[in-house]
PDB file of C-alpha atoms in Angstrom:
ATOM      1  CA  UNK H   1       0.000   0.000   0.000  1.00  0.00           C
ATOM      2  CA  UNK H   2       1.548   3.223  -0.760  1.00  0.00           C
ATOM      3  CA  UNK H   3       0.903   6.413   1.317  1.00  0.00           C
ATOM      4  CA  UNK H   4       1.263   9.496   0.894  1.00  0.00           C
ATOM      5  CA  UNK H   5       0.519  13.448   1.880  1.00  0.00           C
ATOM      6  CA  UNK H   6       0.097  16.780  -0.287  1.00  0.00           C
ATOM      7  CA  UNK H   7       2.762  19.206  -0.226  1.00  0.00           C
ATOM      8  CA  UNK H   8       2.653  22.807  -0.491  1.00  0.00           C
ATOM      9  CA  UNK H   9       2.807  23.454  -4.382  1.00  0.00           C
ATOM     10  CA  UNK H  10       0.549  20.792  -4.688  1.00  0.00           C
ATOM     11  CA  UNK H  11      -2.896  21.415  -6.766  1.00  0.00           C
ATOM     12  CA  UNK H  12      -6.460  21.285  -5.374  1.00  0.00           C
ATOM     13  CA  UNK H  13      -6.651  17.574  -7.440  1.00  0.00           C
ATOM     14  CA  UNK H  14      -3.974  16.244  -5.551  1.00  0.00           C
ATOM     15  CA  UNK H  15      -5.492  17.796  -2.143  1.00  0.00           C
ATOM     16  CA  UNK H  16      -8.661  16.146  -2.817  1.00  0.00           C
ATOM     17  CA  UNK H  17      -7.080  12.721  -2.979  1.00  0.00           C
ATOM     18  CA  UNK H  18      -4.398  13.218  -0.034  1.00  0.00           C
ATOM     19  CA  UNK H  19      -4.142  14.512   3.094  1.00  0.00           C
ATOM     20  CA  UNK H  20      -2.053  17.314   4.606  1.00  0.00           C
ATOM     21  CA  UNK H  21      -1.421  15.125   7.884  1.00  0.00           C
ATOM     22  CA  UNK H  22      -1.082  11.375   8.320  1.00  0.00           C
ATOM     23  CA  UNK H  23      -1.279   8.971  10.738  1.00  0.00           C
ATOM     24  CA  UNK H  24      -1.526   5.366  10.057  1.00  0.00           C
ATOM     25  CA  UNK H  25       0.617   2.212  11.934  1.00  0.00           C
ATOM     26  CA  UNK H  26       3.120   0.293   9.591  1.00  0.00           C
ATOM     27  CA  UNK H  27       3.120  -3.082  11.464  1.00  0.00           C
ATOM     28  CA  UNK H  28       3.665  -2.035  15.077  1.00  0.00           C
ATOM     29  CA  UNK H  29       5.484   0.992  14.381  1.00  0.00           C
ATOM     30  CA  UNK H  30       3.265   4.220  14.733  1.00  0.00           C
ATOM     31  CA  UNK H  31       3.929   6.575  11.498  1.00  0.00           C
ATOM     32  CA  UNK H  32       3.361   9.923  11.085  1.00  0.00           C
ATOM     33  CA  UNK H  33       3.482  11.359   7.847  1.00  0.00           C
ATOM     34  CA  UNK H  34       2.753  15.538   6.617  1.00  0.00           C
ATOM     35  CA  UNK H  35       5.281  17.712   4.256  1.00  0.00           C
ATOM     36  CA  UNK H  36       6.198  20.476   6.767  1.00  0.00           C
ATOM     37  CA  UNK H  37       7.051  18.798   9.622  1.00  0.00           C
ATOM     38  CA  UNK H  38      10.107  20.486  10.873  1.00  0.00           C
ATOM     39  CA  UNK H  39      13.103  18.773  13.027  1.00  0.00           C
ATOM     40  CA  UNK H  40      13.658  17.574  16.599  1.00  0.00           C
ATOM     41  CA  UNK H  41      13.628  20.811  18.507  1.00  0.00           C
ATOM     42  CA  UNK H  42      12.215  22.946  15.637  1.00  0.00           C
ATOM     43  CA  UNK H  43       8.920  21.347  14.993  1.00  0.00           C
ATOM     44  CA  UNK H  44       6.364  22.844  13.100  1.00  0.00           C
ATOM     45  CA  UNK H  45       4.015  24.974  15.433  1.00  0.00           C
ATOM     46  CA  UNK H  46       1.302  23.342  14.043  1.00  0.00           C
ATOM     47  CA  UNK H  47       2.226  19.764  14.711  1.00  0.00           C
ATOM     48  CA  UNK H  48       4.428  20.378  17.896  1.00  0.00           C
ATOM     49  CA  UNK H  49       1.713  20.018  20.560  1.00  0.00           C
ATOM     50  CA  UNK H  50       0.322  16.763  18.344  1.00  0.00           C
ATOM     51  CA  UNK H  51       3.931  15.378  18.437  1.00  0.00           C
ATOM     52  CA  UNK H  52       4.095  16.408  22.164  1.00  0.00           C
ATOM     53  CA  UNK H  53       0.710  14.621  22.907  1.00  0.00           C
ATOM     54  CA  UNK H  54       1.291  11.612  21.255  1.00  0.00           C
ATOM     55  CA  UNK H  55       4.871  10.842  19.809  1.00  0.00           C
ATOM     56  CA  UNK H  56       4.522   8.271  17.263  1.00  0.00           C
ATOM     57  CA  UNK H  57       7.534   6.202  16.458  1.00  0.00           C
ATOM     58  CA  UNK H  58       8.420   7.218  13.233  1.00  0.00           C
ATOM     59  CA  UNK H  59       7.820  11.076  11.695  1.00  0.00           C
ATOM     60  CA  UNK H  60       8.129  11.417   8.043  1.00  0.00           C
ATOM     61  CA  UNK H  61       8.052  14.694   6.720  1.00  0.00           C
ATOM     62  CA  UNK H  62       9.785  17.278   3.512  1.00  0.00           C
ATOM     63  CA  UNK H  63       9.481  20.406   2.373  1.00  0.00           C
ATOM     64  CA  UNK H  64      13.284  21.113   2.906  1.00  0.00           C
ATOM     65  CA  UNK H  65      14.744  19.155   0.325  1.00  0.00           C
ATOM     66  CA  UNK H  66      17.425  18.400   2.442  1.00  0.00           C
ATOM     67  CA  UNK H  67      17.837  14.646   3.310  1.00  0.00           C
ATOM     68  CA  UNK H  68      17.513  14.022   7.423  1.00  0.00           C
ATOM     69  CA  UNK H  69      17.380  11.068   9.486  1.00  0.00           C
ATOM     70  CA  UNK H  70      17.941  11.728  13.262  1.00  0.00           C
ATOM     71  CA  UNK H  71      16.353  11.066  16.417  1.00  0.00           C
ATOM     72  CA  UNK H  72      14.334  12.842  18.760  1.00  0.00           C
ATOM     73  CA  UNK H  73      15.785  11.402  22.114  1.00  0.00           C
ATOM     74  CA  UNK H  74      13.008  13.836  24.108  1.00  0.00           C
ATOM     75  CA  UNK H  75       9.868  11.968  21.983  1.00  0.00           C
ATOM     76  CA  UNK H  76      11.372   9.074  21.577  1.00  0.00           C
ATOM     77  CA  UNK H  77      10.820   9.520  17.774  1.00  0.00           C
ATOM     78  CA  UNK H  78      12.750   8.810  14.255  1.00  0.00           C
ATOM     79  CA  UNK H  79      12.746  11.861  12.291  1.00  0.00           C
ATOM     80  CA  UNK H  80      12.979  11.248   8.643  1.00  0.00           C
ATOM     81  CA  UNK H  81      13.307  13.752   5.360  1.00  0.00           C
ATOM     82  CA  UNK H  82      13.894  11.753   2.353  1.00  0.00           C
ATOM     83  CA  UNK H  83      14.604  14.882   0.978  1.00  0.00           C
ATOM     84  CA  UNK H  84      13.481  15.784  -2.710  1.00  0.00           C
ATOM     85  CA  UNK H  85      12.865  13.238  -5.382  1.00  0.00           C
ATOM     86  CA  UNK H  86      11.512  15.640  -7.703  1.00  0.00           C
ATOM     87  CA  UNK H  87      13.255  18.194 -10.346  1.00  0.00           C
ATOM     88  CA  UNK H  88      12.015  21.484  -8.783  1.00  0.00           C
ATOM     89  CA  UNK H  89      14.259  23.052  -5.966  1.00  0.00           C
ATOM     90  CA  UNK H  90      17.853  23.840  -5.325  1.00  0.00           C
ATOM     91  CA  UNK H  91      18.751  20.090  -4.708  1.00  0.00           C
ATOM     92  CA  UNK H  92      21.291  18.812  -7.237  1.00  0.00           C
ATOM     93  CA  UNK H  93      20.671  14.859  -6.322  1.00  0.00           C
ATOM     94  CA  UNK H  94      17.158  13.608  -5.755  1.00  0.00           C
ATOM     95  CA  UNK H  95      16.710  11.299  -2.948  1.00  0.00           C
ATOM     96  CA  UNK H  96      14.593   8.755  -1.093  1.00  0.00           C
ATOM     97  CA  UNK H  97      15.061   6.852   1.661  1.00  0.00           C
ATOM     98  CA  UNK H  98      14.027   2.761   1.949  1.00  0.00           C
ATOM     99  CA  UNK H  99      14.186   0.879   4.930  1.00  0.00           C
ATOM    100  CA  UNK H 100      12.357  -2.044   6.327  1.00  0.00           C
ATOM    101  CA  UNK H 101       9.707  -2.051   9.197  1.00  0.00           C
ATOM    102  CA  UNK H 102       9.281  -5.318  11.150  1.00  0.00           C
ATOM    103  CA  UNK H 103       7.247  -5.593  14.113  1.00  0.00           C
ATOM    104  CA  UNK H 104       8.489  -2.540  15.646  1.00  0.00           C
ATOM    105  CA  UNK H 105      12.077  -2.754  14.429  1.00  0.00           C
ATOM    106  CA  UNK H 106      12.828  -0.027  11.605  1.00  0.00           C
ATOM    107  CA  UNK H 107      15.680  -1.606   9.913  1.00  0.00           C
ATOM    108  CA  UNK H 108      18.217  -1.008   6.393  1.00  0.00           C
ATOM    109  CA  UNK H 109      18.202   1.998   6.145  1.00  0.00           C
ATOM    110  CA  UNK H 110      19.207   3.281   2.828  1.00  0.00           C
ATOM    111  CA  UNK H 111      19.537   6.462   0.899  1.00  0.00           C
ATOM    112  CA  UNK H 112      18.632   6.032  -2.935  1.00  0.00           C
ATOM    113  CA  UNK H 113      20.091   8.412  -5.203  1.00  0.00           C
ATOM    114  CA  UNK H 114      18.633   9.628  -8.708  1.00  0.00           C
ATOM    115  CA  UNK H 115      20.169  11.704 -11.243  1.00  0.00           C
ATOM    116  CA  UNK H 116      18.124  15.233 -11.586  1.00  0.00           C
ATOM    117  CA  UNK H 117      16.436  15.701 -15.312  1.00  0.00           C
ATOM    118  CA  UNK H 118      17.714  18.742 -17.056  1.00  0.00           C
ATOM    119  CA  UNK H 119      15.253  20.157 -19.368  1.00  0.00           C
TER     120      UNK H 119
END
């Protein structure tokens, strides 16, 4: 099953179809998913209290572009930006990340690099 949010340039189509904030649980892990998210310390105002409230395991978020994967020792959560995979932004690499959730062990963690299209 794929999953996914709406980011900020995204059209109304794309908003009707995703959500801005996601929470779903990936075996026993507890994901959150939404495109400005912030970091560990710098959360999104928004989303800081809801973090605060109920830390899930795993936070997912963009909007930087920059790739991030770092824990929150005060939540108890990992913080992941994949960073961009598209070919808008300063970014000169796009990048993913893949890793492997079992039970509630998030494991193989990798960073997948693309080219970036020139038009």
């Amino acid at each position: 099953t794929v999953k996914g949010v709406y980011g900020n340039i995204d059209n109304h189509e794309i908003r009707l179809r995703y959500k801005e904030y996601l929470r779903f649980s990936c075996e026993e892990v507890n994901v959150v998913m939404t495109h400005i998210g912030g970091y560990p310390g710098k959360y999104y105002k928004r989303l800081k209290n809801k973090l605060k409230i109920n830390p899930p395991n795993l936070f997912i978020c963009g909007h930087s572009h920059i790739l991030k994967v770092m824990n929150d020792k005060k939540l108890g959560i990992l913080h992941m930006n994949p960073g961009a995979a598209g070919n808008s932004g300063l970014h000169q690499v796009k990048t993913m990340l893949r890793f492997k959730i079992d039970g509630k062990n998030i494991s193989n963690l990798e960073i997948v690099e693309l080219e970036r299209e020139r038009n």
